[in-house]
């Protein structure tokens, strides 16, 4: 597609449930980033992929968070045993060699 | 720690007024990007500045990159309610694939 897409756009989970968030980057973009964003704040880095390799996962807040990009295209961010503090907007961005990042619309996760 | 300080954090002005948003750092950036984000959407790229001293204009928006490539500003002339949103700056370092993000400026333009 022409841009980065994310699904679902909204997700409501009960505390303790597992969730999976999907990102379809711009075709051909080597780099893929996941961010967490609180209301009215800038994005907070979670993890970075170059093709299928996860080169940096230093921003993942706990071992309940896991991301993968097995074929170097679509990526999935999985959160196990969700907690209320996981409620946020999760943004995906992709970029090519010029490092300009293009963002998807985000997934708003609400944990009840 | 590499920081990009963005100011002001919040700005509410009347339609027709001018405003400037600033991003400052002690780090030298290879490029700096400005994004605008509306509620419920992801950040949308407005402009990328690369050269020290560069000035780019996008209709009523003027972006400037400092001579030393450590700071940038966004100036909006005759603001309109449609300019309302969260404005974010992000700097790229030669040494790191990550972008260094400002905290954002929440801009409200009142009709």
XYZ file of C-alpha atoms in Angstrom:
223
model
C 0.000 0.000 0.000
C 0.905 3.659 -0.174
C 1.343 4.153 3.545
C 1.881 2.365 6.821
C -1.195 0.555 8.058
C -1.933 -0.803 11.501
C -4.616 -3.067 12.833
C -6.707 -3.106 14.806
C -7.219 0.639 15.214
C -8.789 0.122 18.623
C -8.434 -2.737 21.051
C -10.089 -3.214 24.402
C -8.667 -5.998 26.539
C -9.421 -7.283 29.988
C -6.494 -7.246 32.344
C -4.524 -10.450 31.928
C -5.447 -11.026 28.295
C -2.862 -11.296 25.533
C -3.048 -8.910 22.572
C -1.369 -8.777 19.159
C -0.973 -5.580 17.190
C -0.108 -5.656 13.508
C 1.895 -3.262 11.356
C 2.174 -3.273 7.564
C 5.059 -0.961 6.620
C 5.595 0.836 3.343
C 6.751 -1.686 0.774
C 10.524 -1.807 0.510
C 11.219 0.017 3.755
C 14.054 -1.708 5.541
C 13.587 -0.148 8.958
C 10.590 -0.591 11.213
C 10.008 1.020 14.593
C 7.437 0.503 17.322
C 6.582 3.354 19.679
C 4.297 3.827 22.654
C 2.595 7.187 22.988
C 0.787 8.648 25.964
C -1.875 11.295 25.398
C -0.368 14.640 24.343
C 3.204 13.356 24.549
C 5.848 12.477 21.999
C 6.399 8.865 20.932
C 8.502 6.684 23.228
C 10.750 4.186 21.446
C 10.025 0.503 22.029
C 11.938 -1.523 19.467
C 13.647 -1.397 16.061
C 13.957 -3.863 13.184
C 16.243 -3.787 10.206
C 14.648 -6.212 7.793
C 13.854 -9.280 9.921
C 16.516 -8.596 12.540
C 15.464 -6.996 15.794
C 18.469 -4.797 16.447
C 17.209 -2.927 19.476
C 14.543 -3.855 21.987
C 15.820 -1.656 24.779
C 12.581 0.318 24.984
C 10.292 -2.629 25.672
C 8.966 -1.961 29.198
C 8.889 -5.570 30.366
C 9.317 -9.154 29.243
C 5.575 -9.243 28.623
C 6.253 -7.274 25.437
C 7.470 -9.140 22.388
C 7.862 -8.054 18.759
C 8.659 -9.931 15.600
C 9.104 -9.313 11.893
C 9.812 -12.802 10.555
C 9.942 -12.036 6.820
C 11.232 -8.502 7.013
C 7.893 -6.935 6.152
C 4.841 -7.205 8.411
C 5.530 -6.866 12.120
C 3.551 -7.889 15.163
C 3.813 -6.447 18.653
C 2.499 -8.851 21.257
C 1.689 -7.983 24.827
C 1.117 -10.847 27.212
C -0.944 -10.659 30.400
C -1.933 -7.040 29.761
C -1.949 -4.591 32.648
C -3.774 -1.277 32.981
C -0.506 0.624 32.606
C -0.182 -0.855 29.115
C -3.083 1.335 27.965
C -1.662 3.690 25.332
C -1.459 4.302 21.612
C 1.022 2.014 19.879
C 2.554 3.520 16.770
C 4.462 1.804 14.013
C 6.789 3.659 11.653
C 8.895 2.566 8.715
C 11.752 4.217 6.898
C 14.175 3.676 4.070
C 17.826 4.657 3.933
C 17.089 8.391 4.283
C 15.827 7.667 7.808
C 12.685 9.741 7.395
C 10.035 7.865 9.363
C 6.479 7.458 8.129
C 3.896 6.538 10.709
C 0.780 4.435 10.729
C -2.442 5.651 12.387
C -1.699 3.744 15.568
C -3.583 1.224 17.671
C -5.291 2.577 20.766
C -5.139 -0.109 23.452
C -7.370 0.149 26.485
C -6.903 -2.381 29.260
C -9.814 -2.645 31.666
C 21.915 11.635 27.336
C 20.804 13.215 24.080
C 17.876 15.557 24.533
C 15.773 17.645 22.224
C 13.994 20.304 24.206
C 10.805 21.555 22.625
C 8.994 24.695 23.714
C 6.412 25.759 24.498
C 4.683 22.572 25.614
C 1.276 24.151 25.192
C 0.045 27.154 23.242
C -3.481 28.484 22.840
C -3.933 31.557 20.642
C -6.559 33.329 18.589
C -7.025 32.797 14.892
C -4.876 35.192 12.887
C -2.014 35.431 15.360
C 1.547 34.312 14.655
C 3.498 31.780 16.697
C 6.868 30.069 16.893
C 7.774 26.650 18.265
C 11.380 25.877 19.161
C 13.475 22.716 19.378
C 16.909 22.976 20.954
C 19.663 20.502 21.663
C 23.344 20.274 22.482
C 23.663 17.527 19.867
C 24.424 18.092 16.196
C 21.851 16.481 13.954
C 22.345 15.214 10.415
C 18.703 16.103 9.768
C 15.645 17.206 11.665
C 12.040 16.378 10.960
C 8.844 18.160 11.948
C 5.607 16.242 12.326
C 2.014 17.230 13.042
C -0.346 14.837 14.770
C -4.105 15.089 15.090
C -6.125 13.192 17.693
C -6.568 9.532 16.786
C -3.967 9.613 14.039
C -0.260 8.972 13.709
C 2.270 11.793 13.230
C 2.363 13.131 9.680
C 5.659 14.386 8.301
C 5.639 18.102 7.470
C 9.234 18.722 6.485
C 12.807 17.493 6.763
C 15.667 19.986 7.084
C 19.191 18.860 6.380
C 21.509 21.810 5.815
C 22.595 24.247 8.529
C 20.812 27.566 8.053
C 18.213 26.000 5.776
C 14.794 27.618 5.590
C 11.796 25.794 4.145
C 8.336 27.205 3.632
C 5.113 25.261 3.479
C 2.314 27.764 2.819
C 2.004 29.652 6.145
C 4.566 27.455 7.909
C 8.260 28.377 7.917
C 10.857 25.917 9.183
C 14.415 26.882 9.989
C 17.420 24.715 10.826
C 20.091 26.391 12.922
C 23.494 27.111 11.416
C 25.116 24.599 13.766
C 22.358 22.029 13.155
C 21.553 21.887 16.867
C 18.240 23.705 16.837
C 15.195 24.344 14.724
C 12.096 26.484 14.723
C 8.631 26.344 13.240
C 6.872 29.646 12.623
C 3.197 29.806 11.704
C 1.823 33.002 10.232
C -1.839 33.948 10.601
C -2.748 30.738 12.418
C -6.033 29.065 11.550
C -8.179 26.601 13.536
C -7.069 23.875 11.111
C -3.515 24.268 12.427
C -4.623 22.831 15.768
C -2.676 19.712 16.695
C 0.401 18.270 18.344
C 3.636 19.408 16.700
C 6.670 17.176 17.152
C 10.292 17.641 16.197
C 12.704 14.741 15.818
C 16.436 14.835 15.130
C 18.562 12.202 13.412
C 22.111 11.531 14.565
C 24.811 10.142 12.304
C 25.796 7.708 15.045
C 22.363 6.260 15.748
C 19.454 4.922 13.720
C 17.017 6.259 16.290
C 15.405 9.662 16.153
C 15.698 11.931 19.170
C 12.178 13.221 19.862
C 10.969 16.444 21.382
C 8.138 16.199 23.898
C 5.711 17.968 21.555
C 3.846 21.260 21.451
C 0.101 21.092 21.786
C -1.279 23.946 19.714
C -4.862 25.185 19.902
C -6.092 27.896 17.570
C -9.341 29.459 18.695
C -11.727 30.847 16.074
